[in-house]
Short mmCIF file of C-alpha atoms and ligand atoms in Angstrom, two decimals:
data_model
loop_
_atom_site.label_atom_id
_atom_site.label_comp_id
_atom_site.label_asym_id
_atom_site.label_seq_id
_atom_site.Cartn_x
_atom_site.Cartn_y
_atom_site.Cartn_z
CA UNK F 842 -5.86 -1.72 30.33
CA UNK F 843 -7.08 -4.79 28.40
CA UNK F 844 -10.38 -3.00 27.83
CA UNK F 845 -11.04 -4.78 24.52
CA UNK F 846 -12.21 -1.65 22.66
CA UNK F 847 -9.89 -2.73 19.83
CA UNK F 848 -11.59 -6.09 19.32
CA UNK F 849 -14.51 -5.02 17.10
CA UNK F 850 -12.08 -3.04 14.90
CA UNK F 851 -9.92 -6.10 14.17
CA UNK F 852 -10.80 -7.99 10.97
CA UNK F 853 -9.27 -11.30 12.08
CA UNK F 854 -11.15 -11.19 15.39
CA UNK F 855 -14.39 -10.32 13.64
CA UNK F 856 -13.92 -13.30 11.31
CA UNK F 857 -12.95 -15.86 13.96
CA UNK F 858 -14.29 -14.57 17.28
CA UNK F 859 -11.07 -15.87 18.90
CA UNK F 860 -9.23 -13.87 21.54
CA UNK F 861 -5.88 -15.09 20.15
CA UNK F 862 -6.84 -13.56 16.78
CA UNK F 863 -7.46 -10.14 18.37
CA UNK F 864 -5.06 -7.27 19.13
CA UNK F 865 -5.54 -7.79 22.88
CA UNK F 866 -4.86 -11.52 22.52
CA UNK F 867 -1.78 -10.94 20.39
CA UNK F 868 -0.41 -8.42 22.88
CA UNK F 869 -0.99 -10.97 25.66
CA UNK F 870 0.99 -13.53 23.65
CA UNK F 871 3.79 -11.02 23.10
CA UNK F 872 3.89 -10.30 26.83
CA UNK F 873 3.95 -14.01 27.61
CA UNK F 874 7.06 -14.43 25.43
CA UNK F 875 8.75 -11.40 27.00
CA UNK F 876 7.98 -12.83 30.46
CA UNK F 877 9.41 -16.19 29.40
CA UNK F 878 6.10 -18.08 29.82
CA UNK F 879 6.34 -19.16 26.19
CA UNK F 880 9.04 -18.89 23.54
CA UNK F 881 8.91 -17.16 20.14
CA UNK F 882 8.21 -20.60 18.69
CA UNK F 883 6.23 -21.86 15.68
CA UNK F 884 2.71 -21.43 17.19
CA UNK F 885 3.62 -17.90 18.30
CA UNK F 886 4.99 -17.13 14.83
CA UNK F 887 1.84 -18.46 13.20
CA UNK F 888 -0.38 -16.37 15.42
CA UNK F 889 1.62 -13.21 14.66
CA UNK F 890 1.52 -14.07 10.93
CA UNK F 891 -2.29 -14.07 11.04
CA UNK F 892 -2.23 -10.37 11.90
CA UNK F 893 -2.80 -8.24 8.80
CA UNK F 894 -0.81 -5.33 10.17
CA UNK F 895 -3.73 -3.13 9.11
CA UNK F 896 -3.53 -1.20 12.40
CA UNK F 897 -7.28 -0.66 12.64
CA UNK F 898 -6.81 -1.44 16.34
CA UNK F 899 -4.78 1.74 16.94
CA UNK F 900 -7.41 4.46 16.36
CA UNK F 901 -9.85 2.34 18.43
CA UNK F 902 -7.55 2.21 21.47
CA UNK F 903 -8.29 4.78 24.23
CA UNK F 904 -4.86 4.17 25.78
CA UNK F 905 -3.02 4.94 22.52
CA UNK F 906 -1.27 1.56 22.49
CA UNK F 907 1.19 1.55 19.58
CA UNK F 908 0.25 -1.87 18.26
CA UNK F 909 2.16 -1.35 15.00
CA UNK F 910 5.41 -0.93 16.92
CA UNK F 911 4.67 -3.98 19.07
CA UNK F 912 3.98 -6.30 16.15
CA UNK F 913 7.14 -5.13 14.39
CA UNK F 914 9.20 -5.92 17.48
CA UNK F 915 7.48 -9.30 17.79
CA UNK F 916 8.26 -10.15 14.18
CA UNK F 917 11.83 -8.97 14.67
CA UNK F 918 12.16 -11.34 17.63
CA UNK F 919 10.66 -14.18 15.60
CA UNK F 920 13.17 -13.57 12.79
CA UNK F 921 16.01 -13.68 15.31
CA UNK F 922 14.84 -17.03 16.68
CA UNK F 923 13.52 -18.66 13.54
CA UNK F 924 15.92 -21.08 11.94
CA UNK F 925 13.57 -22.17 9.18
CA UNK F 926 10.54 -20.84 7.35
CA UNK F 927 8.14 -23.08 5.53
CA UNK F 928 9.45 -24.03 2.02
CA UNK F 929 8.12 -21.60 -0.56
CA UNK F 930 7.45 -18.85 2.00
CA UNK F 931 11.19 -18.76 2.66
CA UNK F 932 11.90 -18.55 -1.07
CA UNK F 933 9.41 -15.71 -1.62
CA UNK F 934 10.76 -13.75 1.35
CA UNK F 935 14.38 -14.00 0.18
CA UNK F 936 13.54 -13.12 -3.40
CA UNK F 937 11.35 -10.16 -2.49
CA UNK F 938 13.17 -8.65 0.50
CA UNK F 939 16.80 -9.09 -0.45
CA UNK F 940 16.98 -9.79 -4.15
CA UNK F 941 14.38 -7.48 -5.61
CA UNK F 942 12.82 -4.54 -3.78
CA UNK F 943 16.03 -2.83 -2.59
CA UNK F 944 17.43 -2.71 -6.16
CA UNK F 945 15.80 -0.11 -8.46
CA UNK F 946 17.55 -1.51 -11.55
CA UNK F 947 16.21 -5.01 -10.88
CA UNK F 948 12.73 -3.58 -10.32
CA UNK F 949 13.05 -1.81 -13.67
CA UNK F 950 14.00 -5.14 -15.27
CA UNK F 951 10.95 -6.69 -13.62
CA UNK F 952 8.75 -4.04 -15.25
CA UNK F 953 10.43 -4.66 -18.62
CA UNK F 954 10.04 -8.42 -18.24
CA UNK F 955 6.36 -7.98 -17.42
CA UNK F 956 5.89 -5.79 -20.49
CA UNK F 957 7.59 -8.40 -22.67
CA UNK F 958 5.44 -11.15 -21.18
CA UNK F 959 2.28 -9.15 -21.85
CA UNK F 960 3.09 -7.85 -25.33
CA UNK F 961 5.00 -10.75 -26.91
CA UNK F 962 1.94 -12.99 -26.98
CA UNK F 963 3.35 -15.18 -24.21
CA UNK F 964 0.62 -14.10 -21.78
CA UNK F 965 -2.10 -15.03 -24.27
CA UNK F 966 -0.43 -18.40 -24.91
CA UNK F 967 -0.07 -19.11 -21.18
CA UNK F 968 -3.73 -18.33 -20.60
CA UNK F 969 -4.92 -20.37 -23.59
CA UNK F 970 -2.91 -23.46 -22.66
CA UNK F 971 -4.09 -23.39 -19.05
CA UNK F 972 -0.43 -23.38 -17.94
CA UNK F 973 -1.52 -21.22 -15.01
CA UNK F 974 -2.98 -24.31 -13.39
CA UNK F 975 0.60 -25.33 -12.57
CA UNK F 976 0.81 -22.40 -10.14
CA UNK F 977 -0.80 -22.30 -6.66
CA UNK F 978 -4.36 -21.00 -7.16
CA UNK F 979 -3.70 -17.69 -5.40
CA UNK F 980 -0.73 -16.90 -7.67
CA UNK F 981 -2.61 -18.04 -10.78
CA UNK F 982 -5.45 -15.66 -9.87
CA UNK F 983 -2.98 -12.82 -9.33
CA UNK F 984 -1.67 -13.29 -12.87
CA UNK F 985 -5.11 -12.49 -14.23
CA UNK F 986 -5.12 -9.04 -12.66
CA UNK F 987 -1.57 -7.92 -13.44
CA UNK F 988 -1.49 -4.26 -14.49
CA UNK F 989 -0.32 -3.41 -17.99
CA UNK F 990 3.38 -2.61 -17.63
CA UNK F 991 5.14 0.08 -19.65
CA UNK F 992 8.66 -1.04 -18.73
CA UNK F 993 9.61 2.60 -18.25
CA UNK F 994 9.74 4.26 -14.81
CA UNK F 995 8.68 7.83 -14.11
CA UNK F 996 12.18 9.32 -14.41
CA UNK F 997 12.69 7.72 -17.84
CA UNK F 998 9.35 9.22 -18.93
CA UNK F 999 9.46 12.69 -17.39
CA UNK F 1000 13.04 13.30 -16.18
CA UNK F 1001 14.05 14.19 -12.63
CA UNK F 1002 12.37 17.63 -12.54
CA UNK F 1003 8.94 18.73 -13.75
CA UNK F 1004 8.06 22.42 -13.33
CA UNK F 1005 4.78 23.72 -11.91
CA UNK F 1006 2.14 24.84 -14.37
CA UNK F 1007 1.07 28.44 -13.81
CA UNK F 1008 1.83 30.15 -10.52
CA UNK F 1009 4.06 28.05 -8.30
CA UNK F 1010 2.66 26.90 -4.94
CA UNK F 1011 5.70 24.96 -3.69
CA UNK F 1012 8.39 22.37 -4.42
CA UNK F 1013 7.78 18.73 -3.64
CA UNK F 1014 9.70 15.48 -4.05
CA UNK F 1015 7.90 12.50 -5.43
CA UNK F 1016 8.40 9.15 -3.75
CA UNK F 1017 8.12 6.80 -6.70
CA UNK F 1018 8.20 3.48 -4.78
CA UNK F 1019 9.68 0.25 -6.09
CA UNK F 1020 6.56 -1.71 -7.02
CA UNK F 1021 4.71 1.42 -8.10
CA UNK F 1022 7.44 2.40 -10.55
CA UNK F 1023 7.84 -1.09 -11.99
CA UNK F 1024 4.19 -2.09 -12.30
CA UNK F 1025 2.20 1.16 -12.06
CA UNK F 1026 4.53 3.54 -13.88
CA UNK F 1027 1.61 5.29 -15.56
CA UNK F 1028 0.10 6.11 -12.15
CA UNK F 1029 3.44 7.61 -11.12
CA UNK F 1030 3.55 9.71 -14.29
CA UNK F 1031 0.02 10.94 -13.65
CA UNK F 1032 0.87 11.73 -10.01
CA UNK F 1033 3.60 14.10 -11.18
CA UNK F 1034 1.30 15.64 -13.77
CA UNK F 1035 -1.44 16.27 -11.19
CA UNK F 1036 1.08 17.87 -8.84
CA UNK F 1037 2.44 20.08 -11.61
CA UNK F 1038 -1.09 21.07 -12.63
CA UNK F 1039 -1.84 21.92 -8.98
CA UNK F 1040 1.14 24.32 -8.90
CA UNK F 1041 4.03 22.26 -7.57
CA UNK F 1042 7.55 21.97 -8.94
CA UNK F 1043 8.24 18.25 -8.70
CA UNK F 1044 11.65 16.68 -8.08
CA UNK F 1045 12.07 12.92 -8.45
CA UNK F 1046 15.43 12.12 -6.83
CA UNK F 1047 17.07 9.19 -8.61
CA UNK F 1048 18.93 8.07 -5.48
CA UNK F 1049 15.71 7.09 -3.69
CA UNK F 1050 14.75 3.44 -3.31
CA UNK F 1051 12.19 1.06 -1.78
CA UNK F 1052 10.54 2.45 1.39
CA UNK F 1053 11.35 -0.66 3.44
CA UNK F 1054 7.75 -1.24 4.60
CA UNK F 1055 7.63 -4.92 3.77
CA UNK F 1056 11.01 -5.41 5.44
CA UNK F 1057 9.96 -3.59 8.62
CA UNK F 1058 6.66 -5.49 8.81
CA UNK F 1059 8.38 -8.83 8.39
CA UNK F 1060 11.18 -8.62 10.92
CA UNK F 1061 13.90 -7.44 8.50
CA UNK F 1062 14.51 -4.24 10.48
CA UNK F 1063 18.20 -3.81 9.67
CA UNK F 1064 17.47 -3.71 5.95
CA UNK F 1065 14.47 -1.40 6.47
CA UNK F 1066 16.76 1.04 8.31
CA UNK F 1067 19.33 0.98 5.54
CA UNK F 1068 16.67 1.76 2.93
CA UNK F 1069 15.26 4.55 5.10
CA UNK F 1070 18.66 6.21 5.40
CA UNK F 1071 19.15 6.18 1.62
CA UNK F 1072 15.74 7.79 1.11
CA UNK F 1073 16.31 10.46 3.75
CA UNK F 1074 19.64 11.37 2.15
CA UNK F 1075 18.11 11.52 -1.34
CA UNK F 1076 15.23 13.85 -0.41
CA UNK F 1077 17.33 16.05 1.92
CA UNK F 1078 19.72 16.67 -0.96
CA UNK F 1079 16.80 17.46 -3.30
CA UNK F 1080 15.84 20.48 -1.13
CA UNK F 1081 12.07 19.86 -1.28
CA UNK F 1082 9.29 21.25 0.96
CA UNK F 1083 7.46 17.91 1.17
CA UNK F 1084 7.74 14.26 0.14
CA UNK F 1085 4.70 12.95 -1.70
CA UNK F 1086 3.62 9.33 -1.70
CA UNK F 1087 0.83 7.83 -3.82
CA UNK F 1088 0.78 4.47 -2.01
CA UNK F 1089 -0.67 4.22 1.50
CA UNK F 1090 1.53 1.24 2.34
CA UNK F 1091 4.72 3.19 1.53
CA UNK F 1092 3.51 6.46 3.05
CA UNK F 1093 2.82 4.83 6.41
CA UNK F 1094 6.42 3.70 6.88
CA UNK F 1095 7.79 6.99 5.52
CA UNK F 1096 5.90 8.94 8.24
CA UNK F 1097 7.41 6.57 10.81
CA UNK F 1098 11.06 6.80 9.79
CA UNK F 1099 11.63 8.73 13.03
CA UNK F 1100 10.48 5.69 14.99
CA UNK F 1101 12.37 3.26 12.75
CA UNK F 1102 15.63 5.15 13.39
CA UNK F 1103 14.87 6.21 16.98
CA UNK F 1104 17.89 4.35 18.37
CA UNK F 1105 20.35 6.04 15.99
CA UNK F 1106 20.95 9.55 17.41
CA UNK F 1107 22.90 10.77 14.38
CA UNK F 1108 19.82 10.21 12.22
CA UNK F 1109 17.23 11.56 14.66
CA UNK F 1110 16.89 15.07 13.24
CA UNK F 1111 16.82 14.11 9.57
CA UNK F 1112 14.44 11.21 10.19
CA UNK F 1113 12.05 13.49 12.12
CA UNK F 1114 12.16 16.03 9.25
CA UNK F 1115 11.44 13.34 6.69
CA UNK F 1116 8.58 11.82 8.72
CA UNK F 1117 6.87 15.14 9.39
CA UNK F 1118 7.15 16.31 5.76
CA UNK F 1119 5.72 13.20 4.08
CA UNK F 1120 2.18 13.58 2.71
CA UNK F 1121 -0.18 11.52 0.65
CA UNK F 1122 -1.02 12.77 -2.85
CA UNK F 1123 -4.71 13.29 -2.01
CA UNK F 1124 -3.88 15.25 1.14
CA UNK F 1125 -1.60 17.73 -0.62
CA UNK F 1126 -3.90 18.11 -3.63
CA UNK F 1127 -6.94 18.79 -1.44
CA UNK F 1128 -5.30 20.96 1.23
CA UNK F 1129 -2.52 22.85 -0.55
CA UNK F 1130 -2.76 22.58 -4.32
CA UNK F 1131 -4.53 24.91 -6.72
CA UNK F 1132 -7.93 23.45 -7.67
CA UNK F 1133 -7.53 21.07 -10.62
CA UNK F 1134 -9.44 21.77 -13.84
CA UNK F 1135 -11.85 18.85 -13.88
CA UNK F 1136 -14.21 18.10 -16.74
CA UNK F 1137 -17.89 19.02 -16.46
CA UNK F 1138 -20.24 16.11 -17.20
CA UNK F 1139 -21.20 15.81 -20.83
CA UNK F 1140 -24.52 17.52 -21.63
CA UNK F 1141 -24.98 18.62 -18.01
CA UNK F 1142 -25.83 15.04 -17.01
CA UNK F 1143 -25.67 14.92 -13.21
CA UNK F 1144 -24.15 12.08 -11.14
CA UNK F 1145 -23.47 9.90 -14.19
CA UNK F 1146 -20.59 8.05 -12.61
CA UNK F 1147 -21.01 6.24 -9.29
CA UNK F 1148 -17.86 5.57 -7.27
CA UNK F 1149 -17.09 4.03 -3.92
CA UNK F 1150 -13.85 4.47 -2.01
CA UNK F 1151 -11.99 1.56 -0.39
CA UNK F 1152 -9.64 2.90 2.28
CA UNK F 1153 -6.00 1.99 2.29
CA UNK F 1154 -5.62 0.83 5.92
CA UNK F 1155 -2.25 2.49 6.28
CA UNK F 1156 -3.35 5.77 4.76
CA UNK F 1157 -6.38 5.86 7.06
CA UNK F 1158 -5.02 4.41 10.30
CA UNK F 1159 -1.41 5.59 10.23
CA UNK F 1160 -1.28 8.68 7.98
CA UNK F 1161 -4.79 9.78 9.09
CA UNK F 1162 -5.49 10.54 5.44
CA UNK F 1163 -8.92 8.99 4.89
CA UNK F 1164 -10.80 12.28 4.43
CA UNK F 1165 -8.94 13.91 1.52
CA UNK F 1166 -9.57 11.20 -1.11
CA UNK F 1167 -13.27 11.38 -0.28
CA UNK F 1168 -13.24 15.18 -0.46
CA UNK F 1169 -11.55 15.08 -3.89
CA UNK F 1170 -13.94 12.45 -5.24
CA UNK F 1171 -16.98 14.18 -3.75
CA UNK F 1172 -16.01 17.46 -5.42
CA UNK F 1173 -15.70 15.97 -8.93
CA UNK F 1174 -18.39 17.17 -11.30
CA UNK F 1175 -20.61 14.36 -12.56
CA UNK F 1176 -19.40 11.90 -9.93
CA UNK F 1177 -21.51 10.46 -7.12
CA UNK F 1178 -19.55 9.11 -4.17
CA UNK F 1179 -21.36 6.25 -2.42
CA UNK F 1180 -19.89 5.11 0.88
CA UNK F 1181 -19.64 1.32 1.18
CA UNK F 1182 -20.25 -0.44 4.49
CA UNK F 1183 -16.99 -0.99 6.39
CA UNK F 1184 -14.93 0.88 3.77
CA UNK F 1185 -12.20 1.28 6.39
CA UNK F 1186 -11.88 -2.44 7.03
CA UNK F 1187 -8.94 -4.30 5.44
CA UNK F 1188 -9.55 -5.96 2.06
CA UNK F 1189 -7.05 -8.74 2.82
CA UNK F 1190 -4.24 -7.49 0.60
CA UNK F 1191 -1.92 -6.35 3.42
CA UNK F 1192 1.49 -6.46 1.72
CA UNK F 1193 2.04 -10.11 0.80
CA UNK F 1194 -0.62 -11.39 3.25
CA UNK F 1195 -2.88 -12.46 0.36
CA UNK F 1196 -0.08 -14.75 -0.83
CA UNK F 1197 1.14 -16.04 2.54
CA UNK F 1198 -2.30 -16.28 4.24
CA UNK F 1199 -4.67 -16.90 1.33
CA UNK F 1200 -7.51 -18.40 3.37
CA UNK F 1201 -8.14 -15.40 5.62
CA UNK F 1202 -7.34 -12.97 2.77
CA UNK F 1203 -10.01 -14.61 0.60
CA UNK F 1204 -12.59 -14.51 3.38
CA UNK F 1205 -11.99 -10.80 3.88
CA UNK F 1206 -12.09 -10.17 0.14
CA UNK F 1207 -15.41 -11.94 -0.28
CA UNK F 1208 -16.93 -9.88 2.51
CA UNK F 1209 -15.48 -6.69 1.04
CA UNK F 1210 -17.00 -7.43 -2.35
CA UNK F 1211 -20.43 -8.00 -0.80
CA UNK F 1212 -20.20 -4.49 0.62
CA UNK F 1213 -18.89 -3.08 -2.68
CA UNK F 1214 -21.66 -4.78 -4.65
CA UNK F 1215 -24.14 -3.16 -2.26
CA UNK F 1216 -23.17 0.29 -3.56
CA UNK F 1217 -23.79 -0.57 -7.25
CA UNK F 1218 -20.72 1.57 -7.98
CA UNK F 1219 -19.10 1.70 -11.41
CA UNK F 1220 -15.69 2.20 -9.85
CA UNK F 1221 -13.96 1.11 -6.65
CA UNK F 1222 -11.32 3.79 -6.05
CA UNK F 1223 -8.29 3.04 -3.85
CA UNK F 1224 -5.04 4.74 -2.79
CA UNK F 1225 -2.59 1.85 -2.67
CA UNK F 1226 -1.32 -0.63 -5.30
CA UNK F 1227 -1.90 -3.69 -3.11
CA UNK F 1228 -5.52 -2.69 -2.40
CA UNK F 1229 -5.98 -1.95 -6.10
CA UNK F 1230 -4.85 -5.43 -7.16
CA UNK F 1231 -6.94 -7.03 -4.41
CA UNK F 1232 -10.02 -5.10 -5.57
CA UNK F 1233 -9.36 -6.22 -9.16
CA UNK F 1234 -9.18 -9.79 -7.91
CA UNK F 1235 -12.41 -9.25 -5.96
CA UNK F 1236 -14.17 -7.96 -9.07
CA UNK F 1237 -12.88 -10.92 -11.09
CA UNK F 1238 -14.25 -13.37 -8.52
CA UNK F 1239 -17.29 -11.77 -6.88
CA UNK F 1240 -18.56 -8.63 -8.64
CA UNK F 1241 -22.30 -8.69 -9.27
CA UNK F 1242 -21.68 -6.42 -12.27
CA UNK F 1243 -18.56 -7.37 -14.24
CA UNK F 1244 -18.40 -3.85 -15.69
CA UNK F 1245 -17.28 -2.64 -12.27
CA UNK F 1246 -13.66 -1.40 -12.32
CA UNK F 1247 -11.01 -0.88 -9.68
CA UNK F 1248 -8.87 2.20 -10.13
CA UNK F 1249 -6.18 4.15 -8.30
CA UNK F 1250 -7.40 7.59 -7.24
CA UNK F 1251 -4.60 9.28 -9.22
CA UNK F 1252 -5.68 7.57 -12.43
CA UNK F 1253 -9.29 8.47 -11.78
CA UNK F 1254 -8.54 12.15 -11.09
CA UNK F 1255 -6.18 12.38 -14.06
CA UNK F 1256 -8.78 10.90 -16.39
CA UNK F 1257 -11.44 13.35 -15.20
CA UNK F 1258 -8.98 16.17 -15.75
CA UNK F 1259 -7.87 14.90 -19.16
CA UNK F 1260 -11.49 14.42 -20.19
CA UNK F 1261 -11.88 18.20 -20.35
CA UNK F 1262 -9.36 18.34 -23.16
S1 SF4 Q 2481 -4.80 -2.43 22.89
FE1 SF4 Q 2481 -5.94 -0.62 23.63
S2 SF4 Q 2481 -8.08 -1.02 23.04
FE2 SF4 Q 2481 -6.99 -2.99 22.92
S3 SF4 Q 2481 -7.29 -3.95 24.93
FE3 SF4 Q 2481 -5.35 -2.84 25.06
S4 SF4 Q 2481 -5.89 -0.82 25.88
FE4 SF4 Q 2481 -7.83 -1.75 25.19
S1 SF4 Q 2482 -3.20 -4.80 12.92
FE1 SF4 Q 2482 -5.26 -5.31 12.08
S2 SF4 Q 2482 -5.32 -7.57 12.08
FE2 SF4 Q 2482 -3.57 -6.99 13.39
S3 SF4 Q 2482 -4.42 -6.92 15.47
FE3 SF4 Q 2482 -4.61 -4.80 14.67
S4 SF4 Q 2482 -6.65 -4.71 13.75
FE4 SF4 Q 2482 -6.17 -6.90 14.06
#
């Protein structure tokens, strides 16, 4: 159709005004390579790398063009034809995709290493001696917003089964994620506790692993498929009614395992089951769980805490789960939810985009923080670890009130619930 309805939804087009930086332009470039007018060469690769993969173009498209599937195929083709990546990008890709994320034990070691770094005094020494200046600026800034690691994943803390509190509503399996469990283990623990409180028996299958999202979005499809199969097997064997994710970026690939494995007939049925039974934590809590016992504001003080919600692009655009977090936050006693302008627009985190494409990521972050500052919120609440870190970075750099905090919705809900006690 080439109607262009997707253009105003695209953050990179809005920033640059260039057709080549728009979904329609990128699709035209993809078609030109398929037709042999151009090859999947370096300029094509660069143009595809500028895409955030936020998929804001999909809900805007009247023809239901599956842009997410197109960009994955394009990146797959680039990987097949690319003989060399630029220096450190190649190193990061290899380390992350092959050496780290697919291995739960190595991710656990990463969490332990981070804990040691933070608690041994090394972090303080590094910061005092300005050693961070040796790193590229983007990485040095990321160090400042590292979450406090516990070095202990959710299974080590709670075991593989946690029973429902009170009358049971159902049995769910928790998708713990690789990065979430290494760096945000407390959020995982609280996710299970919220589910249990809401009436769900929770299984946390140990055989699960990384969701494969970063692999699928970066042209490493074969590895993404392998990871998907391991996850499907693990949750099928656990006999759960639903698979719960607390990270929009992971959830979006989990609900598309059927597409990922569409050319493997022996996996079709199981992949379709897995995809259709995956839900975000906010969605299940709001739609199916027993109401959680949240704290009343102290002394009857109304609307004491002001929050704004930054959408996870993948939760909103792929899982269609943008409403439930807002419903949960809006229903909290003593909390005022203030909508920020363009809350659904990407913050620039986008997997490892903020590391590989720092210039555009920083432009988007600065704009996002202008909108967040406009709400005068005490908290920016998010539903994805990447968005959470990016919001922390935004607060560090651009917040008009340094008391502003970025927080995962699970941590925020859990704290409001715990506050009652
Ligand atoms: S992708 Fe959809 S919205 Fe964008 S130009 Fe094509 S048909 Fe129009
Ligand atoms: S995925 Fe996001 S950045 Fe990429 S073309 Fe679509 S809207 Fe633009």
